[in-house]
Short mmCIF file of C-alpha atoms in Angstrom, two decimals:
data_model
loop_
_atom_site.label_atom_id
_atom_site.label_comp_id
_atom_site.label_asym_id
_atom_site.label_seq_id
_atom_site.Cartn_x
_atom_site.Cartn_y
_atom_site.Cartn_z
CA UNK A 1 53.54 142.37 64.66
CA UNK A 2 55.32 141.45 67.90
CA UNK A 3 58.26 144.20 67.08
CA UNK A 4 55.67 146.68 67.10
CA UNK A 5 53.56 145.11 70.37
CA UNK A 6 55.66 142.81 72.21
CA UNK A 7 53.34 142.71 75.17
CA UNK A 8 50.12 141.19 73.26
CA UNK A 9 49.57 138.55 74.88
CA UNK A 10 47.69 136.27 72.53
CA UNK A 11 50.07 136.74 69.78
CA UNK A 12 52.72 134.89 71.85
CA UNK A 13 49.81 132.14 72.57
CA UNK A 14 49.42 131.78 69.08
CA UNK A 15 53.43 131.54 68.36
CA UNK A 16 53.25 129.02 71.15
CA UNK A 17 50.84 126.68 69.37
CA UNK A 18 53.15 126.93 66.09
CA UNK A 19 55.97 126.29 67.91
CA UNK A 20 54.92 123.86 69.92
CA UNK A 21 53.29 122.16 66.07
CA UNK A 22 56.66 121.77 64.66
CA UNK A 23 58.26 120.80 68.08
CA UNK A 24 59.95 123.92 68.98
CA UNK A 25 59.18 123.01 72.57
CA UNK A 26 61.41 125.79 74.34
CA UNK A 27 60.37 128.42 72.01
CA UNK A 28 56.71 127.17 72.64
CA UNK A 29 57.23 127.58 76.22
CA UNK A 30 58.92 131.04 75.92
CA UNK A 31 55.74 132.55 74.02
CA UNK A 32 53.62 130.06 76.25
CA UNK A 33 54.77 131.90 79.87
CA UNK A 34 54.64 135.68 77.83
CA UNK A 35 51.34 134.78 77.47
CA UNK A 36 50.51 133.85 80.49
CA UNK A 37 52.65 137.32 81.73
CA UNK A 38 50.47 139.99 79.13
CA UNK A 39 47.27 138.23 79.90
CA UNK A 40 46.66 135.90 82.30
CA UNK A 41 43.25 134.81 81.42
CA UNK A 42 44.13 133.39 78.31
CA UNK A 43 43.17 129.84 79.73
CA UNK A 44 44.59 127.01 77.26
CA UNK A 45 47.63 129.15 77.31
CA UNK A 46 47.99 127.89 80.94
CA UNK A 47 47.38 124.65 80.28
CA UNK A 48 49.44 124.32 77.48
CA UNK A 49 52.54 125.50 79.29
CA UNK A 50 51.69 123.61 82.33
CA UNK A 51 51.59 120.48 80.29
CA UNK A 52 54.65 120.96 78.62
CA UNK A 53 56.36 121.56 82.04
CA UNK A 54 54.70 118.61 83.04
CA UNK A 55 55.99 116.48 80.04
CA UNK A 56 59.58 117.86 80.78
CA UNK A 57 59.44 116.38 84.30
CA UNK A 58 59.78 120.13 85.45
CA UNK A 59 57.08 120.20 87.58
CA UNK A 60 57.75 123.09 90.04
CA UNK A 61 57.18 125.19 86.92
CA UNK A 62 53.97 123.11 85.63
CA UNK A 63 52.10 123.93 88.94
CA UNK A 64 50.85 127.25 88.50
CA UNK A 65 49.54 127.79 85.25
CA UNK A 66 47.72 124.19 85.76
CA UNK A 67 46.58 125.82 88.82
CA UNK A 68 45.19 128.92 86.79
CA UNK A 69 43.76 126.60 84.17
CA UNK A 70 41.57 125.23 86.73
CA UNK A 71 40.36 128.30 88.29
CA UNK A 72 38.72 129.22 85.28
CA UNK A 73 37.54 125.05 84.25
CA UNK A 74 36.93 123.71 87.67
CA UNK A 75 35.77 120.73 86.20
CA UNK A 76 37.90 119.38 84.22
CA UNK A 77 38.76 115.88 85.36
CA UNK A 78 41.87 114.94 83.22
CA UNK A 79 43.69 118.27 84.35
CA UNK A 80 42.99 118.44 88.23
CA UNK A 81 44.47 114.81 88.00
CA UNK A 82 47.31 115.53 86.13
CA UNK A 83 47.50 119.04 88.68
CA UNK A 84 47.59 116.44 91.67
CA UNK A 85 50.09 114.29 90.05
CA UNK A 86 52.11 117.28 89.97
CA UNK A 87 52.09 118.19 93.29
CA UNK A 88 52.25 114.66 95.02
CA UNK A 89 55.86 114.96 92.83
CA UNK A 90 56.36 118.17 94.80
CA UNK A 91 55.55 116.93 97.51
CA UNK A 92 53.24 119.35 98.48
CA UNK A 93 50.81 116.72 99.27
CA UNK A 94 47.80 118.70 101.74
CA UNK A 95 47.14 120.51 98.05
CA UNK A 96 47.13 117.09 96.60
CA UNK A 97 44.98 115.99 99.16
CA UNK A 98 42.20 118.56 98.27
CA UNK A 99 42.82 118.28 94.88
CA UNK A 100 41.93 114.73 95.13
CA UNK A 101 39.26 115.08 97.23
CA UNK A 102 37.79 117.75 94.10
CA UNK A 103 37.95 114.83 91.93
CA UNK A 104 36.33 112.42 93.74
CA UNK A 105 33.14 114.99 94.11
CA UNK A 106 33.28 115.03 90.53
CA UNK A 107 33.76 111.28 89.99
CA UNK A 108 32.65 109.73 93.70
CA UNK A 109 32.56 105.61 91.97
CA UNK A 110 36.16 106.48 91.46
CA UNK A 111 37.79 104.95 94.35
CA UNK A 112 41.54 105.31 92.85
CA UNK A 113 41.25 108.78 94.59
CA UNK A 114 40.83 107.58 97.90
CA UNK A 115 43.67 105.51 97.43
CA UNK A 116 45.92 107.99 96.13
CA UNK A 117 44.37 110.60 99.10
CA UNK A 118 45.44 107.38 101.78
CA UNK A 119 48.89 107.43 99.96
CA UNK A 120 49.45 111.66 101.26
CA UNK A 121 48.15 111.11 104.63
CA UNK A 122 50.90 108.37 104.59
CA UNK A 123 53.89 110.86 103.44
CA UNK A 124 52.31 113.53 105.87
CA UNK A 125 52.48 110.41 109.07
CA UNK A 126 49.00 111.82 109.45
CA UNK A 127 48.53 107.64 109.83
CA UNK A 128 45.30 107.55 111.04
CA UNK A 129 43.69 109.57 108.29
CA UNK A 130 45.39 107.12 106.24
CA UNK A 131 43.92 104.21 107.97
CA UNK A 132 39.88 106.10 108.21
CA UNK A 133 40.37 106.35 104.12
CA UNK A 134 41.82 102.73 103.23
CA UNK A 135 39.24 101.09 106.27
CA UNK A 136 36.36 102.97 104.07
CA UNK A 137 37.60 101.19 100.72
CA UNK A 138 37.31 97.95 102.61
CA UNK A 139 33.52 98.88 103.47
CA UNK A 140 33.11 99.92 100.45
CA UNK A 141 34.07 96.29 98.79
CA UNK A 142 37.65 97.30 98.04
CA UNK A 143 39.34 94.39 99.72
CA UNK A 144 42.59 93.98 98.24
CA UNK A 145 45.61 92.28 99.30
CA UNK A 146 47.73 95.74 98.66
CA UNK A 147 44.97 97.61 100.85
CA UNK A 148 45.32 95.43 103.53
CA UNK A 149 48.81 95.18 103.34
CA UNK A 150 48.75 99.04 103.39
CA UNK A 151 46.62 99.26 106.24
CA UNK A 152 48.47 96.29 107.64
CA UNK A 153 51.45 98.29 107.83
CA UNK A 154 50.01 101.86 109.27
CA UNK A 155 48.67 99.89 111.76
CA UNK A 156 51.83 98.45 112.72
CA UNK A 157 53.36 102.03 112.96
CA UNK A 158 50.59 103.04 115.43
CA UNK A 159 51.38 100.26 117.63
CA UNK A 160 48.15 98.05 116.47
CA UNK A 161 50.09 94.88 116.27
CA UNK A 162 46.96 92.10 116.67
CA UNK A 163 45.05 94.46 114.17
CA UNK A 164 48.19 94.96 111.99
CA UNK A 165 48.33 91.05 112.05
CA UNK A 166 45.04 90.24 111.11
CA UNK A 167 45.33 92.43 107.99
CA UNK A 168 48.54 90.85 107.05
CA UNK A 169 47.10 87.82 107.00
CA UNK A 170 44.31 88.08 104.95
CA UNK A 171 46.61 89.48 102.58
CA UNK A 172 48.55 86.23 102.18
CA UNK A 173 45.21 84.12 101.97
CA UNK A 174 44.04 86.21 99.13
CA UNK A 175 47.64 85.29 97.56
CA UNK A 176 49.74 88.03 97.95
CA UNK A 177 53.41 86.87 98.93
CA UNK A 178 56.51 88.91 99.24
CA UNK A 179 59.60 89.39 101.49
CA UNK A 180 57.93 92.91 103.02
CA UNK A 181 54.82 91.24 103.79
CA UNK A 182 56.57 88.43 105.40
CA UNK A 183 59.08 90.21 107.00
CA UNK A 184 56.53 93.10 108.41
CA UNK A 185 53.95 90.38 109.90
CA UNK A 186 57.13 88.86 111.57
CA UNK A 187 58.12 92.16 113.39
CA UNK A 188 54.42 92.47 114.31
CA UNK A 189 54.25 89.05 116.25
CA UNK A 190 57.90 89.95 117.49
CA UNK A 191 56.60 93.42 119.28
CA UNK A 192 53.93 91.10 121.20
CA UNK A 193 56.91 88.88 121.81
CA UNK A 194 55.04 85.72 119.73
CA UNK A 195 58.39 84.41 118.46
CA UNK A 196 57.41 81.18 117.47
CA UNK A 197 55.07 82.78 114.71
CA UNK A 198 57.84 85.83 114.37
CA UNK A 199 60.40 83.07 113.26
CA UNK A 200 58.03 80.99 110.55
CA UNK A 201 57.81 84.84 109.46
CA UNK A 202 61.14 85.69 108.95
CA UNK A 203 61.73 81.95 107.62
CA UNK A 204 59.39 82.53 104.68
CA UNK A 205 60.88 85.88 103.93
CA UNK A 206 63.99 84.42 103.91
CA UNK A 207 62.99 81.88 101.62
CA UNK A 208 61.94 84.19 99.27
CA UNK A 209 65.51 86.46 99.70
CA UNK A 210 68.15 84.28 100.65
CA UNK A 211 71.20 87.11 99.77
CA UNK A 212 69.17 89.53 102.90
CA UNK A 213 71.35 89.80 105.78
CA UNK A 214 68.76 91.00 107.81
CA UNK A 215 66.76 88.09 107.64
CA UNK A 216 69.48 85.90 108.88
CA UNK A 217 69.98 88.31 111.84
CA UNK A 218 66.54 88.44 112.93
CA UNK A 219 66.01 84.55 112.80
CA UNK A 220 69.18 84.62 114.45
CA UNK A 221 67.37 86.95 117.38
CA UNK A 222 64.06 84.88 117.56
CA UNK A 223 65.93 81.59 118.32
CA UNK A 224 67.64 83.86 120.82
CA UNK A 225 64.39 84.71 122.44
CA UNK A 226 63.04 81.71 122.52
CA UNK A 227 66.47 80.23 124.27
CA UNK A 228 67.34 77.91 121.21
CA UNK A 229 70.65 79.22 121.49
CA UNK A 230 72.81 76.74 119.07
CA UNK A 231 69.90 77.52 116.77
CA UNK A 232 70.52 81.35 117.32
CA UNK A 233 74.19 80.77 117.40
CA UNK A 234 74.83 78.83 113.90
CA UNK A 235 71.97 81.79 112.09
CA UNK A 236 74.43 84.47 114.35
CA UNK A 237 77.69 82.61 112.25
CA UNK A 238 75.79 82.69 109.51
CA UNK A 239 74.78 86.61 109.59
CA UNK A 240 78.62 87.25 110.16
CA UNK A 241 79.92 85.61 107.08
CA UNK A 242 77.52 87.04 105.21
CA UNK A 243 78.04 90.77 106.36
CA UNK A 244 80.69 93.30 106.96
CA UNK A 245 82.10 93.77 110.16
CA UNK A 246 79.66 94.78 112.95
CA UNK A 247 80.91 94.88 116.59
CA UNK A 248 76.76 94.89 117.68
CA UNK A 249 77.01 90.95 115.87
CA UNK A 250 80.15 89.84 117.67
CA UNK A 251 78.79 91.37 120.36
CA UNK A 252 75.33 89.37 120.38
CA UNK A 253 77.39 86.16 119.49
CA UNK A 254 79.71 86.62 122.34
CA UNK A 255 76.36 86.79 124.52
CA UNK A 256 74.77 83.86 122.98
CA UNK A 257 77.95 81.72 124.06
CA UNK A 258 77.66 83.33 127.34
CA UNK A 259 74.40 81.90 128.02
CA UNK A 260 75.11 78.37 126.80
CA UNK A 261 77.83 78.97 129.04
CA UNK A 262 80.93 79.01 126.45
CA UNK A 263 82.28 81.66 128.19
CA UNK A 264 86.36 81.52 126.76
CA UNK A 265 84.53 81.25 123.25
CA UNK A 266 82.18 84.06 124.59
CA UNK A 267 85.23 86.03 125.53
CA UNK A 268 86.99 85.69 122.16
CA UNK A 269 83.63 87.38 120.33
CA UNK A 270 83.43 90.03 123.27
CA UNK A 271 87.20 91.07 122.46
CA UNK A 272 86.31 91.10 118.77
CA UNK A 273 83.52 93.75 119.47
CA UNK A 274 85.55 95.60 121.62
CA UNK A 275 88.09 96.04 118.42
CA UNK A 276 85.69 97.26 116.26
CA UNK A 277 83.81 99.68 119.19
CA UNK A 278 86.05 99.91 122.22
CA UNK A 279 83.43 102.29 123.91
CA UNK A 280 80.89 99.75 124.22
CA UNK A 281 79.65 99.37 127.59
CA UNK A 282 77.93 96.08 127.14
CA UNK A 283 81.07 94.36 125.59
CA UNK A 284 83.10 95.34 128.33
CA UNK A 285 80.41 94.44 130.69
CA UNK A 286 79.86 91.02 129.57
CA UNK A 287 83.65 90.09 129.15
CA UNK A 288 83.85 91.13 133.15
CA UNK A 289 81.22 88.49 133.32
CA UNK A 290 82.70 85.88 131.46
CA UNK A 291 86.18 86.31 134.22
CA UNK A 292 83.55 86.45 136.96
CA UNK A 293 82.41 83.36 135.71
CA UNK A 294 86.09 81.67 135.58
CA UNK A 295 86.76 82.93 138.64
CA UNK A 296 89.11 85.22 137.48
CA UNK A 297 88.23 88.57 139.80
CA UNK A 298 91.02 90.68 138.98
CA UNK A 299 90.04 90.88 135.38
CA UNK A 300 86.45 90.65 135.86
CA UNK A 301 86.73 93.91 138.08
CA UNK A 302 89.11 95.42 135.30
CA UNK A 303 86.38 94.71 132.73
CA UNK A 304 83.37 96.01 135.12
CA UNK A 305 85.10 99.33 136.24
CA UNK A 306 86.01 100.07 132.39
CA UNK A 307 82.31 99.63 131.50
CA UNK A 308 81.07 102.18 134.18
CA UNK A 309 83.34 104.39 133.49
CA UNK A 310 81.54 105.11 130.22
CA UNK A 311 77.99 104.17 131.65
CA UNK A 312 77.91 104.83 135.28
CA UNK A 313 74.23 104.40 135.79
CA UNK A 314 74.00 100.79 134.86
CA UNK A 315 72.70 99.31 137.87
CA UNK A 316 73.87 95.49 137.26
CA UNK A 317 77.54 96.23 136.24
CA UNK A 318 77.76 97.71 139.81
CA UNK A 319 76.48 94.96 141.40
CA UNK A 320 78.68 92.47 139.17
CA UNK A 321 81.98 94.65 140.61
CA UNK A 322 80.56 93.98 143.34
CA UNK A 323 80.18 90.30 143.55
CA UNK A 324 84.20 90.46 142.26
CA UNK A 325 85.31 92.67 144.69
CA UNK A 326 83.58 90.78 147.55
CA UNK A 327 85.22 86.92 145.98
CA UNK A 328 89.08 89.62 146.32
CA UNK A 329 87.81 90.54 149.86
CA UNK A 330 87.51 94.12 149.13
CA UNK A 331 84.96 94.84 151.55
CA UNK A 332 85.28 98.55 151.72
CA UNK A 333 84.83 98.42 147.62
CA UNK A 334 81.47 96.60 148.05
CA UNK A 335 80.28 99.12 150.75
CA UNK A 336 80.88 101.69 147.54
CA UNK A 337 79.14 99.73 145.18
CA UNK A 338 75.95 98.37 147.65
CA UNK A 339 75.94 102.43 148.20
CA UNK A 340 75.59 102.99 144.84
CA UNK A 341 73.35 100.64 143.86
CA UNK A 342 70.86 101.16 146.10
CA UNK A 343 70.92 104.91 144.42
CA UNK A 344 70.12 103.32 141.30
CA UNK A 345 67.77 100.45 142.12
CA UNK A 346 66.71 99.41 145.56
CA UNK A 347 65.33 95.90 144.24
CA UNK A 348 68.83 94.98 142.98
CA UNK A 349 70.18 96.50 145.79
CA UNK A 350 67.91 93.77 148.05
CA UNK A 351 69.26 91.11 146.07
CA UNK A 352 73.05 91.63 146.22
CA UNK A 353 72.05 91.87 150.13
CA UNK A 354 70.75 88.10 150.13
CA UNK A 355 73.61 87.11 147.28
CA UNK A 356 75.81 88.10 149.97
CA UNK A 357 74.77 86.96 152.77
CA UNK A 358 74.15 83.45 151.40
CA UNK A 359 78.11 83.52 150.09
#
């Protein structure tokens, strides 16, 4: 019949269903989307090829005829969820979004939706949607430790530490333990500089994931801010042997000797980040220091003028040349550098006044 009327639409649906019978999938599909082309209204023909897209991961091609399916069966539950499947894999999630929110008129005790409608605000960064919807399925009795930790975490991104906190912690009293959740409620007591809880954080992570790096750096950083430096030194030791080479970790270590005042030590990790990044500014800063330090002016003014020289706006690497050039006797060259700094910041410019004065 088709060689006489190839455009007859429901002949090709019917081919389709044999096909797709005696698993003849790509034939199926051929007469499937013919169908669909002679006569569009042929409504299981849509479904049927958006299904078989759907099954073949190809779901670009699933999303219209599902689409067209439910134009003409609004209602039908297990397609619009399978249609917003399909799009939250095409990431075309504001149509998932209102497809969800069609289901969950038709099905409003089914509180997956929400979820999964929280989960697209998420990929959109449209965070506080998110955090309305998953704050709702707490009201409405859905108090889960993966809900809070959700919610936990948008909050966290909008800057609601304390709140972000809170969450995280009723996560782990209703039992829910992992490196993520440990690790996230560390870097929220770290951004309102509670390092003390930050560290038993990052401690219990690393418990958990011994082999993460990261982990051992950020331990490394808390003793660091809380001025247990051989603490934050041995962790810093540790981070390097475990990593590849990073001049930002030699550089920290160097600076961590520096401050317990191991300043030829502190130069031998400043050099090392200075191989791996000879640009940086800090290195080169902070090696001046450690010759300022040992009384060694010549080099520390070496060190200073090769660090503005790449970062000429950094207010205390003028006032450390400075310092050198006034212990040389260059007093023309501090003129330059009080001139300078005064540009830049008139408090540090009132304090090299009285650092001077007093020497």
């Amino acid at each position: 019949y088709l060689k006489f009327n190839n455009e007859n639409g429901e002949a090709h649906y019917y081919l389709g269903i044999i096909n797709e019978n005696i698993l003849e999938l790509d034939k199926a599909i051929n007469h499937y989307t013919l169908a669909r082309k002679f006569n569009s209204k042929l409504a299981d023909s849509n479904l049927r090829l958006g299904l078989l897209h759907y099954q073949n991961e190809d779901y670009q091609r699933a999303v219209e005829p599902l689409r067209d399916y439910i134009i003409s069966n609004p209602d039908s539950v297990n397609v619009l969820e399978t249609f917003a499947e399909v799009l939250v894999y095409e990431q075309r999630y504001p149509e998932s979004i209102d497809a969800y929110y069609k289901l969950y008129e038709l099905n409003p005790t089914n509180n997956q939706y929400l979820h999964l409608i929280a989960d697209s605000y998420i990929q959109l960064e449209k965070l506080t949607n998110a955090k309305d919807l998953l704050t709702k399925l707490i009201l409405l009795g859905e108090v889960t430790p993966d809900i809070l930790f959700k919610l936990g975490n948008i909050e966290s991104e909008l800057n609601e530490h304390e709140n972000a906190i809170t969450h995280y912690l009723m996560a782990l009293e209703m039992g829910k333990q992992s490196v993520n959740l440990y690790y996230n409620l560390a870097m929220s007591y770290a951004y309102i500089e509670n390092y003390m809880q930050a560290l038993i954080g990052f401690q219990n992570a690393y418990k958990l994931n011994p082999d993460d790096e990261d982990l051992i750096f950020q331990i490394s950083m808390c003793y660091k801010e809380m001025e247990i430096y051989s603490e934050a030194i041995e962790y810093m030791h540790l981070f390097i042997d475990e990593s590849s080479n990073n001049y930002i970790s030699y550089y920290l270590l160097g600076e961590l000797y520096f401050l317990v005042e191991g300043y030829d030590t502190a130069e031998f990790y400043f050099k090392k980040s200075l191989q791996l990044s000879p640009q940086d500014y800090l290195s080169l800063y902070y090696l001046g220091k450690c010759y300022l330090e040992k009384e060694d002016y010549i080099s520390a003014a070496k060190y200073f003028k090769k660090s503005i020289k790449i970062e000429p706006d950094a207010p205390r690497t003028h006032y450390s040349l400075a310092l050198a050039y006034n212990a040389l006797g260059k007093t023309r060259e501090v003129k330059k550098q009080m001139n300078i700094i005064y540009m830049l910041d008139q408090s540090l410019y009132n304090e090299l006044a009285n650092q001077l004065e007093k020497n």
